[in-house]
Amino acid sequence: MNRPEKRNALFHPLRGAILEALVAHDRDADVRVTIIRGAGPSFSAGYDIGGGNVGHEYPYYTPGGEGQWPRHVTEGWMSIWDLAKPVIAQVHGYCLAGGSELATGCDLVYVAEDASMGYPAVRFGVPDMHFHAWFLGMRRAMQMMLT
């Protein structure tokens, strides 16, 4: 990711470019593994909530309706699991919200000592990480979310 001036905040074109690059690497016989890292001091400060998406369409189709945004991003990051070749997140600096979702969607995550990982939206009652049920099992995920 190369938006260091925005701490690699994820906006529609960047999310699309990441997923397109991962598919291209998966099809390339010379590529054995893909490492995702952020330029500058952060892996990713999360989704660009400062107007960066204005004028940009979603990078892939998701049906409309209630809950479209969480479904859209979850489908995107979970598509990483469909790739044959491993994808590694190399995390340093801030790794927040959407950045932590991207890292969680990778096959492996390596975290530097200076990393700060989090999901600030939980302060507003938004459940964190739609992936918990897959990683932990439904009961443990529900326990984490509700207690």
mmCIF file of C-alpha atoms in Angstrom:
data_model
loop_
_atom_site.group_PDB
_atom_site.id
_atom_site.type_symbol
_atom_site.label_atom_id
_atom_site.label_comp_id
_atom_site.label_asym_id
_atom_site.label_seq_id
_atom_site.Cartn_x
_atom_site.Cartn_y
_atom_site.Cartn_z
ATOM 1 C CA MET A 1 0.000 0.000 0.000
ATOM 2 C CA ASN A 2 1.450 3.322 -0.968
ATOM 3 C CA ARG A 3 -0.542 6.151 0.635
ATOM 4 C CA PRO A 4 1.834 7.108 3.453
ATOM 5 C CA GLU A 5 0.465 10.664 3.564
ATOM 6 C CA LYS A 6 -2.896 9.124 4.587
ATOM 7 C CA ARG A 7 -1.305 6.369 6.684
ATOM 8 C CA ASN A 8 -2.409 3.959 3.941
ATOM 9 C CA ALA A 9 -6.075 4.602 4.624
ATOM 10 C CA LEU A 10 -8.143 2.182 2.575
ATOM 11 C CA PHE A 11 -10.389 3.730 -0.050
ATOM 12 C CA HIS A 12 -12.265 2.042 -2.878
ATOM 13 C CA PRO A 13 -9.497 2.277 -5.541
ATOM 14 C CA LEU A 14 -6.850 0.953 -3.147
ATOM 15 C CA ARG A 15 -9.038 -1.934 -1.951
ATOM 16 C CA GLY A 16 -9.703 -2.856 -5.576
ATOM 17 C CA ALA A 17 -6.016 -2.612 -6.474
ATOM 18 C CA ILE A 18 -5.030 -4.850 -3.550
ATOM 19 C CA LEU A 19 -7.494 -7.570 -4.500
ATOM 20 C CA GLU A 20 -6.627 -7.337 -8.226
ATOM 21 C CA ALA A 21 -2.907 -7.617 -7.433
ATOM 22 C CA LEU A 22 -3.516 -10.635 -5.211
ATOM 23 C CA VAL A 23 -5.438 -12.421 -7.974
ATOM 24 C CA ALA A 24 -2.712 -11.539 -10.511
ATOM 25 C CA HIS A 25 -0.026 -12.897 -8.159
ATOM 26 C CA ASP A 26 -2.065 -16.049 -7.620
ATOM 27 C CA ARG A 27 -2.097 -16.644 -11.393
ATOM 28 C CA ASP A 28 1.607 -15.831 -11.887
ATOM 29 C CA ALA A 29 3.766 -18.972 -11.869
ATOM 30 C CA ASP A 30 6.805 -16.942 -10.753
ATOM 31 C CA VAL A 31 5.100 -15.717 -7.565
ATOM 32 C CA ARG A 32 5.138 -18.084 -4.599
ATOM 33 C CA VAL A 33 3.875 -15.791 -1.829
ATOM 34 C CA THR A 34 2.557 -12.231 -1.548
ATOM 35 C CA ILE A 35 3.452 -9.892 1.293
ATOM 36 C CA ILE A 36 1.217 -6.900 1.977
ATOM 37 C CA ARG A 37 2.811 -3.997 3.818
ATOM 38 C CA GLY A 38 2.207 -0.297 4.151
ATOM 39 C CA ALA A 39 4.540 2.454 2.983
ATOM 40 C CA GLY A 40 5.621 4.955 5.608
ATOM 41 C CA PRO A 41 5.017 4.734 9.351
ATOM 42 C CA SER A 42 1.821 2.626 9.298
ATOM 43 C CA PHE A 43 0.405 -0.562 7.868
ATOM 44 C CA SER A 44 -3.034 1.075 7.572
ATOM 45 C CA ALA A 45 -4.989 3.525 9.701
ATOM 46 C CA GLY A 46 -8.224 1.895 8.503
ATOM 47 C CA TYR A 47 -10.887 2.972 6.066
ATOM 48 C CA ASP A 48 -10.638 6.463 4.585
ATOM 49 C CA ILE A 49 -13.442 8.344 6.333
ATOM 50 C CA GLY A 50 -12.169 11.746 5.208
ATOM 51 C CA GLY A 51 -14.011 11.844 1.882
ATOM 52 C CA GLY A 52 -11.499 9.774 -0.089
ATOM 53 C CA ASN A 53 -14.230 7.586 -1.570
ATOM 54 C CA VAL A 54 -16.204 10.482 -3.057
ATOM 55 C CA GLY A 55 -16.602 9.847 -6.779
ATOM 56 C CA HIS A 56 -15.360 6.255 -6.559
ATOM 57 C CA GLU A 57 -17.587 3.209 -6.960
ATOM 58 C CA TYR A 58 -17.180 0.034 -4.927
ATOM 59 C CA PRO A 59 -14.353 -1.975 -6.523
ATOM 60 C CA TYR A 60 -16.552 -5.090 -6.884
ATOM 61 C CA TYR A 61 -20.258 -5.807 -6.851
ATOM 62 C CA THR A 62 -22.172 -6.351 -3.630
ATOM 63 C CA PRO A 63 -25.981 -6.467 -3.545
ATOM 64 C CA GLY A 64 -27.549 -3.362 -2.036
ATOM 65 C CA GLY A 65 -29.621 -3.186 1.082
ATOM 66 C CA GLU A 66 -29.231 -3.064 4.832
ATOM 67 C CA GLY A 67 -25.728 -4.002 5.899
ATOM 68 C CA GLN A 68 -24.237 -3.540 2.436
ATOM 69 C CA TRP A 69 -20.959 -1.964 3.618
ATOM 70 C CA PRO A 70 -19.954 -4.650 6.167
ATOM 71 C CA ARG A 71 -20.958 -7.374 3.738
ATOM 72 C CA HIS A 72 -18.986 -5.702 0.942
ATOM 73 C CA VAL A 73 -15.714 -5.404 2.838
ATOM 74 C CA THR A 74 -16.055 -8.823 4.478
ATOM 75 C CA GLU A 75 -16.587 -10.485 1.079
ATOM 76 C CA GLY A 76 -13.527 -8.705 -0.248
ATOM 77 C CA TRP A 77 -11.149 -9.622 2.541
ATOM 78 C CA MET A 78 -12.499 -13.170 2.779
ATOM 79 C CA SER A 79 -11.813 -13.618 -0.947
ATOM 80 C CA ILE A 80 -8.135 -13.729 0.033
ATOM 81 C CA TRP A 81 -8.849 -17.169 1.508
ATOM 82 C CA ASP A 82 -9.844 -18.404 -1.961
ATOM 83 C CA LEU A 83 -6.338 -17.837 -3.328
ATOM 84 C CA ALA A 84 -4.023 -20.812 -3.753
ATOM 85 C CA LYS A 85 -0.839 -18.984 -2.750
ATOM 86 C CA PRO A 86 -0.218 -17.630 0.742
ATOM 87 C CA VAL A 87 -0.741 -13.964 1.539
ATOM 88 C CA ILE A 88 1.190 -12.467 4.453
ATOM 89 C CA ALA A 89 0.462 -9.186 6.230
ATOM 90 C CA GLN A 90 3.613 -7.421 7.461
ATOM 91 C CA VAL A 91 2.209 -5.070 10.103
ATOM 92 C CA HIS A 92 3.992 -2.061 11.574
ATOM 93 C CA GLY A 93 2.790 1.207 13.092
ATOM 94 C CA TYR A 94 -0.966 1.691 13.097
ATOM 95 C CA CYS A 95 -3.161 -1.192 11.996
ATOM 96 C CA LEU A 96 -6.698 -0.057 12.746
ATOM 97 C CA ALA A 97 -10.273 -0.913 11.726
ATOM 98 C CA GLY A 98 -10.189 -1.805 8.018
ATOM 99 C CA GLY A 99 -6.430 -2.290 8.221
ATOM 100 C CA SER A 100 -6.904 -4.907 10.913
ATOM 101 C CA GLU A 101 -9.631 -6.514 8.797
ATOM 102 C CA LEU A 102 -7.221 -6.727 5.858
ATOM 103 C CA ALA A 103 -4.502 -8.214 8.068
ATOM 104 C CA THR A 104 -6.972 -10.702 9.556
ATOM 105 C CA GLY A 105 -7.984 -11.816 6.069
ATOM 106 C CA CYS A 106 -4.392 -12.782 5.255
ATOM 107 C CA ASP A 107 -3.091 -16.308 5.755
ATOM 108 C CA LEU A 108 -0.340 -15.179 8.128
ATOM 109 C CA VAL A 109 0.226 -11.937 10.032
ATOM 110 C CA TYR A 110 3.626 -10.807 11.284
ATOM 111 C CA VAL A 111 3.466 -7.879 13.695
ATOM 112 C CA ALA A 112 6.356 -5.531 14.497
ATOM 113 C CA GLU A 113 6.985 -4.471 18.079
ATOM 114 C CA ASP A 114 5.944 -0.888 17.251
ATOM 115 C CA ALA A 115 2.528 -1.938 15.929
ATOM 116 C CA SER A 116 -0.711 -0.635 17.441
ATOM 117 C CA MET A 117 -3.648 -2.789 16.438
ATOM 118 C CA GLY A 118 -7.245 -1.968 17.199
ATOM 119 C CA TYR A 119 -10.810 -1.505 16.088
ATOM 120 C CA PRO A 120 -11.964 1.971 17.240
ATOM 121 C CA ALA A 121 -15.555 1.473 16.040
ATOM 122 C CA VAL A 122 -16.272 -0.751 19.048
ATOM 123 C CA ARG A 123 -16.487 2.453 21.109
ATOM 124 C CA PHE A 124 -19.701 3.213 19.227
ATOM 125 C CA GLY A 125 -21.209 -0.230 19.709
ATOM 126 C CA VAL A 126 -20.160 -1.560 16.304
ATOM 127 C CA PRO A 127 -19.096 -5.210 16.580
ATOM 128 C CA ASP A 128 -15.489 -5.751 15.714
ATOM 129 C CA MET A 129 -14.185 -8.225 13.213
ATOM 130 C CA HIS A 130 -16.749 -10.185 11.280
ATOM 131 C CA PHE A 131 -14.155 -12.953 11.027
ATOM 132 C CA HIS A 132 -14.262 -14.129 14.641
ATOM 133 C CA ALA A 133 -16.830 -16.835 13.988
ATOM 134 C CA TRP A 134 -14.572 -18.444 11.371
ATOM 135 C CA PHE A 135 -11.432 -18.279 13.486
ATOM 136 C CA LEU A 136 -12.822 -19.118 16.907
ATOM 137 C CA GLY A 137 -16.068 -20.942 16.365
ATOM 138 C CA MET A 138 -19.499 -19.449 16.836
ATOM 139 C CA ARG A 139 -19.850 -19.847 20.613
ATOM 140 C CA ARG A 140 -16.473 -18.343 21.499
ATOM 141 C CA ALA A 141 -17.009 -15.523 19.004
ATOM 142 C CA MET A 142 -20.418 -14.729 20.512
ATOM 143 C CA GLN A 143 -18.911 -14.752 23.993
ATOM 144 C CA MET A 144 -16.245 -12.266 22.887
ATOM 145 C CA MET A 145 -18.761 -10.019 21.149
ATOM 146 C CA LEU A 146 -21.374 -10.006 23.912
ATOM 147 C CA THR A 147 -19.272 -9.869 27.074
#
